[in-house]
Coordinates of C-alpha atoms in Angstrom, one line a residue:
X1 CA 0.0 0.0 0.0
X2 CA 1.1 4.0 -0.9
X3 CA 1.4 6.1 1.7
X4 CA -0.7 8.9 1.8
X5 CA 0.7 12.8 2.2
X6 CA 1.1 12.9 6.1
X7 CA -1.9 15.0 7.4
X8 CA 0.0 18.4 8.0
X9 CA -3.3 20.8 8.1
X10 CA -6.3 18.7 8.3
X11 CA -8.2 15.2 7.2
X12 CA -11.0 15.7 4.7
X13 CA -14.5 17.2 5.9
X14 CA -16.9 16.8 3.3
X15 CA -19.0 19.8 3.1
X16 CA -23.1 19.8 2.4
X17 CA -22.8 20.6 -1.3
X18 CA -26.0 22.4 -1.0
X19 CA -24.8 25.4 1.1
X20 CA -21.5 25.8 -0.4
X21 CA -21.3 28.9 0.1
X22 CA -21.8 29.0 3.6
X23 CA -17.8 29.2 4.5
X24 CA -17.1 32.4 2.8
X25 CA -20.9 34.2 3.6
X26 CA -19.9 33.1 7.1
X27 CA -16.1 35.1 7.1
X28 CA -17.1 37.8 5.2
X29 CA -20.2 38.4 2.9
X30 CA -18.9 41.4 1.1
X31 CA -15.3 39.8 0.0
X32 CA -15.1 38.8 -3.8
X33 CA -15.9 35.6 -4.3
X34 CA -16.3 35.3 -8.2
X35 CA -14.1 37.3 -10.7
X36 CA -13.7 37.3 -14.5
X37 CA -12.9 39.3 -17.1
X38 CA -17.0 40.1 -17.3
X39 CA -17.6 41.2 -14.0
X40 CA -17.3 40.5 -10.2
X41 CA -19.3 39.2 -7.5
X42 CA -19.0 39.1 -3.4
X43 CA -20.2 36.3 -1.6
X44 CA -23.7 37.9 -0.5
X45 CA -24.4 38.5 -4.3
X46 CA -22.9 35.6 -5.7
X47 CA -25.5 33.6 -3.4
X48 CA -28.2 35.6 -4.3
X49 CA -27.7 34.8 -7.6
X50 CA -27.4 31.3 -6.9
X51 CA -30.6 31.1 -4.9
X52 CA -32.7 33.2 -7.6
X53 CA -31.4 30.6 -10.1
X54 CA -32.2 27.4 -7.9
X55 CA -36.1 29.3 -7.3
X56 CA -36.0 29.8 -11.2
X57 CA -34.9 26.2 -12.3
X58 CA -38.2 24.8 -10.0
X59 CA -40.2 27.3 -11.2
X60 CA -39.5 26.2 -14.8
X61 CA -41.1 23.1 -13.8
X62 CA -37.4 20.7 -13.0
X63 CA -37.3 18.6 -10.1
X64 CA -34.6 17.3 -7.8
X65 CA -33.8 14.1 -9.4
X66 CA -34.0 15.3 -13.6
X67 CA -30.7 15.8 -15.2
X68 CA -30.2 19.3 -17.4
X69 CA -27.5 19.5 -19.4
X70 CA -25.4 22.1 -19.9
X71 CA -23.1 23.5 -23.5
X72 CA -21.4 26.3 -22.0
X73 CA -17.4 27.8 -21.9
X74 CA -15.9 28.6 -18.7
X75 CA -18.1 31.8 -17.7
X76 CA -19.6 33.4 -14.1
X77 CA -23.0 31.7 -15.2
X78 CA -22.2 28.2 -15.6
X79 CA -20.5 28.5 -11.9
X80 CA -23.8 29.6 -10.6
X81 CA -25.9 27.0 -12.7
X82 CA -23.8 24.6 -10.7
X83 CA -24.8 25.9 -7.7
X84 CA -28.1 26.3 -8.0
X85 CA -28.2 22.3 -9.2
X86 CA -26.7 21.6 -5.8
X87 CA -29.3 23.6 -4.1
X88 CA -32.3 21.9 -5.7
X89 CA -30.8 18.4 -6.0
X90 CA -31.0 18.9 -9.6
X91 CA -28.3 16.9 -11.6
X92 CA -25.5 18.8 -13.6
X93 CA -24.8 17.5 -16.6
X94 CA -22.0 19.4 -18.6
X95 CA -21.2 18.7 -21.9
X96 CA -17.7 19.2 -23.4
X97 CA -18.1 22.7 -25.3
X98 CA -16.5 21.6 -28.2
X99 CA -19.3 18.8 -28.7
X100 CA -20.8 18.3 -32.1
X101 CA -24.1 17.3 -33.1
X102 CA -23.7 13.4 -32.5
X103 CA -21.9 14.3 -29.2
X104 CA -24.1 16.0 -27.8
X105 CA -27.4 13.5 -29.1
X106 CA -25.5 11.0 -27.7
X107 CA -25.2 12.5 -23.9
X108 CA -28.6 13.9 -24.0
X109 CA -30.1 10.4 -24.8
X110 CA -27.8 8.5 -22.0
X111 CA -28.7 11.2 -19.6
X112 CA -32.2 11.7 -20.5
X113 CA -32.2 15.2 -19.6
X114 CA -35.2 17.3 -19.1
X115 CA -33.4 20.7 -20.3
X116 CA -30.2 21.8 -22.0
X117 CA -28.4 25.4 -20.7
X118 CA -26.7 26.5 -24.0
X119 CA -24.8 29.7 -24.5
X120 CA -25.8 31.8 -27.2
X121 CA -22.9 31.6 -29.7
X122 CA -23.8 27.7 -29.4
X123 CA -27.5 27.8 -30.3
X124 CA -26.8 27.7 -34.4
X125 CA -25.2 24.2 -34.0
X126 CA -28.4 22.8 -32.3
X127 CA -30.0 23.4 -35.4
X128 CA -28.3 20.2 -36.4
X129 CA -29.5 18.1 -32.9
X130 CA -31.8 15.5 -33.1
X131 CA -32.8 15.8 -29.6
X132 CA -32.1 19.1 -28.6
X133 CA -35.6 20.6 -29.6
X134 CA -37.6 17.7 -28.2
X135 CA -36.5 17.8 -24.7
X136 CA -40.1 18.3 -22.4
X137 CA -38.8 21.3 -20.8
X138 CA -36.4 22.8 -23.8
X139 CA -33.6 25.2 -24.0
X140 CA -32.2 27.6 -21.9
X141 CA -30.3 30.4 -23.6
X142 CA -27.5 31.9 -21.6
X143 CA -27.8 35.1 -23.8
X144 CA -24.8 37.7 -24.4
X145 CA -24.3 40.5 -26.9
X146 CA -28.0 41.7 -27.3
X147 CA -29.6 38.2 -27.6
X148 CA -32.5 37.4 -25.3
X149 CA -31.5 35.3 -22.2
X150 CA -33.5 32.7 -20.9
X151 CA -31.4 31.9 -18.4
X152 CA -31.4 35.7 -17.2
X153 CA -34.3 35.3 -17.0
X154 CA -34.6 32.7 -14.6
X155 CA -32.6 34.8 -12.3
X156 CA -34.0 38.2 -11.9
X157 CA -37.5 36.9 -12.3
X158 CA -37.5 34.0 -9.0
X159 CA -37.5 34.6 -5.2
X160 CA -37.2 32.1 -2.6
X161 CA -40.5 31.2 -1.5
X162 CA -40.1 28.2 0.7
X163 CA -37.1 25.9 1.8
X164 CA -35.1 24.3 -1.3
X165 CA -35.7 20.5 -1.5
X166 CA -33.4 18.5 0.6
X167 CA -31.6 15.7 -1.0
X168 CA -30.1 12.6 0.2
X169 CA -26.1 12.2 0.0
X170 CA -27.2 9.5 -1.9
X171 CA -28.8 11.3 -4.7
X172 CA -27.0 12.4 -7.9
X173 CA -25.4 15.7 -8.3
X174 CA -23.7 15.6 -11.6
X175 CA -22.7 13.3 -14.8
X176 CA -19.6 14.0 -16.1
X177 CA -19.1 12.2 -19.9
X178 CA -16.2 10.6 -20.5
X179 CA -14.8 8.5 -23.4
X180 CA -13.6 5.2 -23.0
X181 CA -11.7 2.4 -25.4
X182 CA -14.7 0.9 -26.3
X183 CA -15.6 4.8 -28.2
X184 CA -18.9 6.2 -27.0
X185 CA -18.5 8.6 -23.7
X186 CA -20.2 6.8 -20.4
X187 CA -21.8 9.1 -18.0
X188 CA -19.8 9.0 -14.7
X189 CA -22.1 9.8 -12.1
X190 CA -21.1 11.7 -9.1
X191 CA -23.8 11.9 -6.0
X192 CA -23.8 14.9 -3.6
X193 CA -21.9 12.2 -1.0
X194 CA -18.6 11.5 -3.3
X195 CA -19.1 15.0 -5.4
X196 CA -18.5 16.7 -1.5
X197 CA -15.5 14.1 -0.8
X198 CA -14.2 15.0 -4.1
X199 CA -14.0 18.6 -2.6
X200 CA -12.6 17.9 0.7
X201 CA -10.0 15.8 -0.9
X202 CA -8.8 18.4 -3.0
X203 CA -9.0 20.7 -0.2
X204 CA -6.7 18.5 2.4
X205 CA -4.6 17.6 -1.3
X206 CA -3.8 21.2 -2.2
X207 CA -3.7 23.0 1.6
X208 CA -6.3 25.7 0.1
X209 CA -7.1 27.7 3.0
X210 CA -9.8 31.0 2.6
X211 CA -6.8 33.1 2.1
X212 CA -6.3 31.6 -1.1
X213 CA -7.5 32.9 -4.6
X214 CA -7.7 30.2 -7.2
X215 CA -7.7 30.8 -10.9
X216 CA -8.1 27.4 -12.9
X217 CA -7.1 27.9 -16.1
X218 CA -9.4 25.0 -18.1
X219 CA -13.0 24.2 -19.0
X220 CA -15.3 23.8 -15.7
X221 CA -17.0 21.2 -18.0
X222 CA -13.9 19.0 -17.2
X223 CA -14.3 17.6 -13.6
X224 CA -10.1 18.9 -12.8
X225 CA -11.8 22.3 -12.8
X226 CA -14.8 21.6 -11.3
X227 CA -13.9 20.0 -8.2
X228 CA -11.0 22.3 -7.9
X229 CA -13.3 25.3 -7.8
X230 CA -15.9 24.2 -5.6
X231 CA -13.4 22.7 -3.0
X232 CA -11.9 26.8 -3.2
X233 CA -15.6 28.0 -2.8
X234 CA -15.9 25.5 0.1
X235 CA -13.7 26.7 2.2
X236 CA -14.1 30.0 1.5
X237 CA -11.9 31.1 -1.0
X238 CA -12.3 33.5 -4.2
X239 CA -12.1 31.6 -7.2
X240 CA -11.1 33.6 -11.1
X241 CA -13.0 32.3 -14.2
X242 CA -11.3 32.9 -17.5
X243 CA -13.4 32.4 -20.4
X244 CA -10.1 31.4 -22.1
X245 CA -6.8 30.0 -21.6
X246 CA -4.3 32.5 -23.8
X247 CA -2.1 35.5 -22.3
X248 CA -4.6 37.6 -23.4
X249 CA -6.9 36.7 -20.8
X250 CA -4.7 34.9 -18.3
X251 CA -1.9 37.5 -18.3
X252 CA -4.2 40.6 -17.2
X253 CA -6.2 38.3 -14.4
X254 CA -3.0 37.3 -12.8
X255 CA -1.8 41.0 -12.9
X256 CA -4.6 42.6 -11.5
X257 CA -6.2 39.7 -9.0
X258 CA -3.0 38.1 -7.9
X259 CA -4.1 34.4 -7.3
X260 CA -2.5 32.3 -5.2
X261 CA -3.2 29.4 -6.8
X262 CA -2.7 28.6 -10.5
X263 CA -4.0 25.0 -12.0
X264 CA -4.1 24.4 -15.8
X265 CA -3.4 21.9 -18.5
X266 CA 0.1 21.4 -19.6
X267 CA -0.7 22.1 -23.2
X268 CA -2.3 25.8 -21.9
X269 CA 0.7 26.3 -19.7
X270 CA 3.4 26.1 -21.9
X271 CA 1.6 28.6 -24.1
X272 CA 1.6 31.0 -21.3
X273 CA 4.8 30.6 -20.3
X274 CA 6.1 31.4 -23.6
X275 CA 4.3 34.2 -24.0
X276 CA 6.3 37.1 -25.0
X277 CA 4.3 39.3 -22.1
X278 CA 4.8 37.1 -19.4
X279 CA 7.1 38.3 -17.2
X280 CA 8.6 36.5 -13.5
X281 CA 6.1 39.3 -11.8
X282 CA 3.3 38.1 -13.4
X283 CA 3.8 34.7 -11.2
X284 CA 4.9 36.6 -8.1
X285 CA 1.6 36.1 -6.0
X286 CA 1.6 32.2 -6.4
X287 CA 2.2 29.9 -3.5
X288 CA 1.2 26.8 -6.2
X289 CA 1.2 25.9 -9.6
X290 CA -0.5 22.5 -10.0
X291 CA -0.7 20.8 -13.7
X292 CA -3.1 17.8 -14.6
X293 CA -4.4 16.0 -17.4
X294 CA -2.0 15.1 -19.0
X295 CA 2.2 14.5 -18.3
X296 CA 4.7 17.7 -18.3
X297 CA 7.2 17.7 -20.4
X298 CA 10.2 18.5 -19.3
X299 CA 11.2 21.5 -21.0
X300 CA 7.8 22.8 -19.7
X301 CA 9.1 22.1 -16.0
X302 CA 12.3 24.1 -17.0
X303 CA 11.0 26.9 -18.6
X304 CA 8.5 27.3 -16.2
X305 CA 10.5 27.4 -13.6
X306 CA 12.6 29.4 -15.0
X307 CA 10.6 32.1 -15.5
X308 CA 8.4 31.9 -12.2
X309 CA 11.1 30.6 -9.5
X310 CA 8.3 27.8 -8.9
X311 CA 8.2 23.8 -9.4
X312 CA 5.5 22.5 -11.1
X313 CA 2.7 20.5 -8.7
X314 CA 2.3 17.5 -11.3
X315 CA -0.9 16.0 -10.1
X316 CA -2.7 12.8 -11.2
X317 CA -6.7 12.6 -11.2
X318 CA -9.8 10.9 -12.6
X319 CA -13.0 11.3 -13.7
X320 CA -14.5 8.8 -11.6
X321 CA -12.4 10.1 -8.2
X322 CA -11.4 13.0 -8.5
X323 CA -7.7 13.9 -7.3
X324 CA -5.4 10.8 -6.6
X325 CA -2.4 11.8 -6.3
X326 CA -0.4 15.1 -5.7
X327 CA 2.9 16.7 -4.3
X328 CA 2.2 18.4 -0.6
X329 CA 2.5 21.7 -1.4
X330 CA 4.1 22.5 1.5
X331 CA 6.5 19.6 1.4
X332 CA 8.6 18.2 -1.2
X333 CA 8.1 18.4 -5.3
X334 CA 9.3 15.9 -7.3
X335 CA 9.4 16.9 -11.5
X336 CA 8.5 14.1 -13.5
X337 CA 6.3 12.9 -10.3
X338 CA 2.5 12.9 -10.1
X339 CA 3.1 13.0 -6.6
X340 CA 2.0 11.0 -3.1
X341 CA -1.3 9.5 -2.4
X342 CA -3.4 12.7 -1.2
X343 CA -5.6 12.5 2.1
X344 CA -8.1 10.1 2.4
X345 CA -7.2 8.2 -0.6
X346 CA -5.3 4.5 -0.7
X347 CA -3.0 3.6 -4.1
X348 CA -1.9 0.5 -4.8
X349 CA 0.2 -0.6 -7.8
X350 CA -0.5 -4.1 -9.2
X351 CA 0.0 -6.5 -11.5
X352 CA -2.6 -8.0 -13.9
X353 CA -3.7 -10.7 -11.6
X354 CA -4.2 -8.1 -8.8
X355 CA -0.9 -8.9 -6.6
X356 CA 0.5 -6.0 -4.8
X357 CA 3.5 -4.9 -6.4
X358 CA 6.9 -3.3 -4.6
X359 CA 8.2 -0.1 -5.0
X360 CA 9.9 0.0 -8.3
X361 CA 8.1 -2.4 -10.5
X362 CA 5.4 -0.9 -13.0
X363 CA 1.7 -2.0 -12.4
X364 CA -1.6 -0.7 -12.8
X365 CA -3.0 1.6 -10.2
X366 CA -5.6 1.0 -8.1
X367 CA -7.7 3.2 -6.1
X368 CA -10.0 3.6 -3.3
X369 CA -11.8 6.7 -2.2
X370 CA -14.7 7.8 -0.5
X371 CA -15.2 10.2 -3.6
X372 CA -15.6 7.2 -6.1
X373 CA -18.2 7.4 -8.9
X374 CA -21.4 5.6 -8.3
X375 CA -21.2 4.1 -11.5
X376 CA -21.8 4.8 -15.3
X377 CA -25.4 6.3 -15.7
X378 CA -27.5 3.5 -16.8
X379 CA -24.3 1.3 -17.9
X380 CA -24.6 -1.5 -15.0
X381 CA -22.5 -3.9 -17.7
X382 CA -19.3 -0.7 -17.8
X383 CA -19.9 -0.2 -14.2
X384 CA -19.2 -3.8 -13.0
X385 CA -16.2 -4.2 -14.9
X386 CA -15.0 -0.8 -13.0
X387 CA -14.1 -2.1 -9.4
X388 CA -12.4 -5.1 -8.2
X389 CA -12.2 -6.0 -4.7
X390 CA -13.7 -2.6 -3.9
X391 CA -10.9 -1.2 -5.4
X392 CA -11.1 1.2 -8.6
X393 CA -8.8 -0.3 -11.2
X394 CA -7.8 2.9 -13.3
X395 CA -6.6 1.1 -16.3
X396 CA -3.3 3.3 -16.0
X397 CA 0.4 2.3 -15.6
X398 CA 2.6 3.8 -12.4
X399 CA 5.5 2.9 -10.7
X400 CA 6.2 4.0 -7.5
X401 CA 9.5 4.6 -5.5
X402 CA 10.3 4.1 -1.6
X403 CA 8.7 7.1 -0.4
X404 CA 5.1 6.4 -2.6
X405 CA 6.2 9.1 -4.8
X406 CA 4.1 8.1 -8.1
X407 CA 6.0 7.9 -11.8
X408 CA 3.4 7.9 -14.7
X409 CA 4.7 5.2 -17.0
X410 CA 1.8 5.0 -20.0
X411 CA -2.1 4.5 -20.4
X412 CA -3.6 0.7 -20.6
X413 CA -6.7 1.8 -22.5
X414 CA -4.6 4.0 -25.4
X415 CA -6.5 6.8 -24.7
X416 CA -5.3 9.7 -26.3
X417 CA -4.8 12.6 -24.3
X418 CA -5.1 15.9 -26.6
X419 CA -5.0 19.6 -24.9
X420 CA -6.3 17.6 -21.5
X421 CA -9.2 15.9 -23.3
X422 CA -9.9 11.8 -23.9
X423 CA -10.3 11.3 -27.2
X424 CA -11.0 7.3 -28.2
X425 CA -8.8 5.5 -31.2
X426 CA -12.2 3.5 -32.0
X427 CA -14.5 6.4 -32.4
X428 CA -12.4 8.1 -34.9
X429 CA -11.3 4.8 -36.5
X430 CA -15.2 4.1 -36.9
X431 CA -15.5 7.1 -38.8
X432 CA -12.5 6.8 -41.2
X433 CA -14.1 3.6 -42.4
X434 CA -17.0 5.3 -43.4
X435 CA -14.8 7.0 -45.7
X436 CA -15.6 5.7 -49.4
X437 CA -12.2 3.7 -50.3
X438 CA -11.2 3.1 -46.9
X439 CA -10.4 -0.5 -45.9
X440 CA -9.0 -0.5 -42.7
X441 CA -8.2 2.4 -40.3
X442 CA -6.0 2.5 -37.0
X443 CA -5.4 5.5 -35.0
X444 CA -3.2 6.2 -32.2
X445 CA -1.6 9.4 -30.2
X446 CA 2.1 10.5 -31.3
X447 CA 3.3 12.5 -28.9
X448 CA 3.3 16.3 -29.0
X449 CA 5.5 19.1 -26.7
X450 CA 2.7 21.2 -26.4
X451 CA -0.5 19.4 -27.1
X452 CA 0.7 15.8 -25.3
X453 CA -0.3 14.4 -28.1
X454 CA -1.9 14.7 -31.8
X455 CA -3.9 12.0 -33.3
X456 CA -2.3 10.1 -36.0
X457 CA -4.6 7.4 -38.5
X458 CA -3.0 5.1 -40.4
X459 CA -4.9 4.3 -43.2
X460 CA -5.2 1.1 -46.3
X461 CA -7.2 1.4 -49.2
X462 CA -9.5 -1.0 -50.8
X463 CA -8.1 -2.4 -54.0
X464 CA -9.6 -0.6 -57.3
X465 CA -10.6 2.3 -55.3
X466 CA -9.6 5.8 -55.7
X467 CA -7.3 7.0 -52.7
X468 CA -8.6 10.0 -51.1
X469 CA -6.3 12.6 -50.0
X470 CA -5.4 13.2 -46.6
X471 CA -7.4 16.3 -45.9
X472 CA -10.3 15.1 -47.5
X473 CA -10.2 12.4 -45.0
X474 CA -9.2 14.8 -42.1
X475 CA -12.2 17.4 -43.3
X476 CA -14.7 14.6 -42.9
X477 CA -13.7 13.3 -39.6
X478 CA -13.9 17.2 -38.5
X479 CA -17.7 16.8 -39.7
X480 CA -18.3 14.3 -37.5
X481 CA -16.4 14.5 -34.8
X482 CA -14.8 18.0 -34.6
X483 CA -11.8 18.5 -32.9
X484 CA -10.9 14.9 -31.7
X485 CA -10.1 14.4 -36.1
X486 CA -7.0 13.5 -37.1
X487 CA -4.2 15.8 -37.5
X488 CA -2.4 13.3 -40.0
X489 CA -3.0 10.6 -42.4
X490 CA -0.2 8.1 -43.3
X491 CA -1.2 5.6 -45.8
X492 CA -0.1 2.0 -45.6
X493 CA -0.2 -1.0 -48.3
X494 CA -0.9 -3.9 -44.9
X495 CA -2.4 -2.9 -41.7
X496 CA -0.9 -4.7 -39.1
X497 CA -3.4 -7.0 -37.3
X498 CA -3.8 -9.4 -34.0
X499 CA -4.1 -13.3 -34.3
X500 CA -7.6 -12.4 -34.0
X501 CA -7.7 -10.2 -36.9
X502 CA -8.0 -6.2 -35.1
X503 CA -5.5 -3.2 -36.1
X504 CA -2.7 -4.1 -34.0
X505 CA -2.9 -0.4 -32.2
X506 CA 1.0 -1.4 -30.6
X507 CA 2.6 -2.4 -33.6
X508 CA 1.5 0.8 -34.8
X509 CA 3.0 2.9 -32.1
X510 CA 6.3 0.8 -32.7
X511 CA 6.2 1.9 -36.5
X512 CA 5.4 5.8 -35.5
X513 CA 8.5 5.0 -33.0
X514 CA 10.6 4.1 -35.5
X515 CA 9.5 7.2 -37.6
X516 CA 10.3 9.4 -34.6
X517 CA 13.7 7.5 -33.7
X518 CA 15.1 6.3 -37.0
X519 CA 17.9 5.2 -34.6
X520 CA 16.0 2.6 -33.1

């Protein structure tokens, strides 16, 4: 067994997600408690907000229990929508904002939801949902730049009348869609118990105090952000909101607001640190840097350091817990290290039959937290191959050394991490062969300095047939599933296959290997 991070400040308290607030109205109602580049809020009006929202989402005829789905970027509204679903025990249910069509179709049929929040700038791509337009309570329109607001709406028009609906810690509080090896996303499902754990983990993980002002520097439709935010709100710290993740916007909050915490995605925080206008200053109020998502390189831990005097918090996290792993802030940081087991978590390391490995040898981690997902939502057959022995198996590779420091060493599932997102070899392989000409397609992740890695497809074609060119076949996998397309195509007389006949994904990466290390 890992040890965990030794105590120094306090075990985790789970807080009652439904007051989350509570903490900071309690030090000091009039302190900021919400800032972006739109606007700021104190504590007294942020929860006024919150609670006219909650009043306005029962008014609008949801119930604790029905799922609403939300297609939003990183913006002061989507923080309070969050809220006001873990006031009403209504379930949040954020969609990646770089969803298409399908994407989206797909998570609101999983989820079932009774309403989607979309932001304005979104609304013309519904036009090309199935589902969008027939769900029984509709959309909500988060409205900027002279275009009606729905969700505005909702605020200013809704008082409190009578207590808020209480829920049980057992209830569901938000589903988080996530894509696996098989292809489509599964809906992790986080209930107001393990949601709160998540929090307090991250809480004891990171030391945040309510001194500290966090600005997390990715999308809060990605759980990293989420739980990071709430677990700052929780104990009564500010927490900055940038709609994006360049200098432009970054540079000016960190100037003017001076967080004390940073947290982004490697790919984002290279960018910044080579930005021509970031200077050591800009980085002078931090006390912690924490990256996670995907691995640092490390010229990113140099340069960053570099510039800022700081080490880089490498931290290692899921979707279904929540943080893992992490370096004590106020002990020692390890580059190249995801860290120690935080508090109130147990790693292990083991081998494929489930024997505890020593410190050294390279197994799969496995996990157990109190802030463990529930389960997929309505996937009983995913969620029962998801724990064994009450543990979490995580499907990734880690070593460990004598101390429990943690070493990422690769991904079992060949998930390809791009920019922090999970993008699945089988979904984009799926669509290749619908390609006309294509006989066989395999994709995997080369890896990338500043995105971790870009998706690759190797691609045969069916004798007789004309060859399409590579950005034909890259423009129609952007039709269908955006961003997670292909950045290259490489053409190949033979795919190489298993005995049992599938694109052999590993003999691939040895070929791409070779490419990359002609050496070799």
């Amino acid at each position: 067994m890992l040890p965990p991070i030794l105590p120094s400040k306090r075990e985790p308290e789970p807080p009652l997600i439904s007051d989350l607030l509570q903490r900071g109205l309690s030090i000091d109602p009039d302190r900021w408690a919400l800032i972006s580049a739109d606007g700021r809020w104190t504590w007294q009006e942020l929860n006024e907000r919150v609670e006219r929202l909650a009043a306005g989402l029962l008014a609008f005829g949801l119930q604790p229990g029905d799922r609403v789905a939300s297609l939003m970027p990183n913006c002061p509204a989507l923080v309070v929508h969050y809220l006001a679903c873990f006031k009403t025990g209504i379930v949040a249910t954020p969609l990646n904002y770089r969803y298409t069509a399908a994407e989206i179709d797909h998570a609101l049929d999983v989820s079932k939801a009774k309403a989607i929040l979309v932001h304005s700038e979104r609304v013309p791509d519904l036009e090309a949902s199935k589902l969008a337009h027939q769900l029984p309570l509709g959309i909500i329109i988060h409205g900027v730049n002279g275009v009606a607001s729905s969700f505005e709406h909702l605020v200013r028009s809704n008082l409190p009348t009578a207590p808020f609906p209480v829920s049980q810690p057992s209830s569901p509080a938000a589903i988080f869609f996530t894509s696996g090896s098989t292809g489509l996303p599964k809906g992790v499902t986080h209930t107001q118990q393990t949601a709160a754990w998540m929090f307090a983990i991250a809480v004891a993980g990171l030391e945040l105090t309510s001194a500290d002002l966090l600005l997390a520097g990715s999308s809060l439709s990605h759980v990293g952000a989420f739980y990071l935010s709430f677990a700052a709100l929780s104990v009564g710290a500010g927490i900055v909101v940038p709609r994006t993740f360049d200098g432009d916007e970054l540079l000016p909050l960190l100037r003017e607001d001076r967080p004390t915490v940073l947290s982004m995605l490697p790919s984002a925080l290279f960018a910044l640190t080579r930005d021509h206008n970031a200077t050591a200053e800009d980085f002078a109020s931090l006390r912690l840097c924490r990256a996670a998502g995907d691995k640092v390189a490390a010229e990113l831990e140099k340069e960053f350091s570099e510039l800022s005097g700081l080490l880089i918090d490498e931290a290692y996290g899921m979707c279904e817990v929540g943080l893992a792993s992490v370096s004590p802030p106020s002990g020692r940081i390890i580059p190249g290290s995801v860290g120690q087991a935080v508090p109130g978590v147990r790693l292990s390391i083991r081998s494929e039959s489930g024997e505890e490995l020593q410190p050294g040898q390279e197994g799969q981690l496995w996990i157990k937290t109190p802030a463990a997902t529930v389960g997929y939502w309505e996937n009983p057959s995913a969620t029962s191959g998801l724990f064994r022995d009450g543990w979490l198996d995580s499907g990734d590779v880690m070593r460990a050394d004598h101390d429990g420091y943690l070493y990422f060493r690769g991904r079992k599932k060949q998930i390809i991490v791009h920019d922090g997102s999970n993008i699945s070899p089988q979904e984009i392989e799926d669509v290749l062969l619908e390609c006309p000409g294509v006989e066989s397609a395999g994709v995997i992740g080369i890896h990338d300095l500043v995105h971790g890695e870009n998706v690759r497809a190797y691609i045969t074609v069916k004798a007789g047939a004309p060859q399409p060119t590579s950005q034909e076949l890259i423009q129609y996998a952007r039709t269908k599933v955006g961003y997670k397309a292909p950045d290259e195509i490489v053409f190949l007389a033979e795919m190489p296959t298993t005995a049992s006949g599938k694109v052999n994904r590993s003999e691939l990466k040895k070929m791409a290997d070779a490419n990359i290390h002609p050496e070799k």
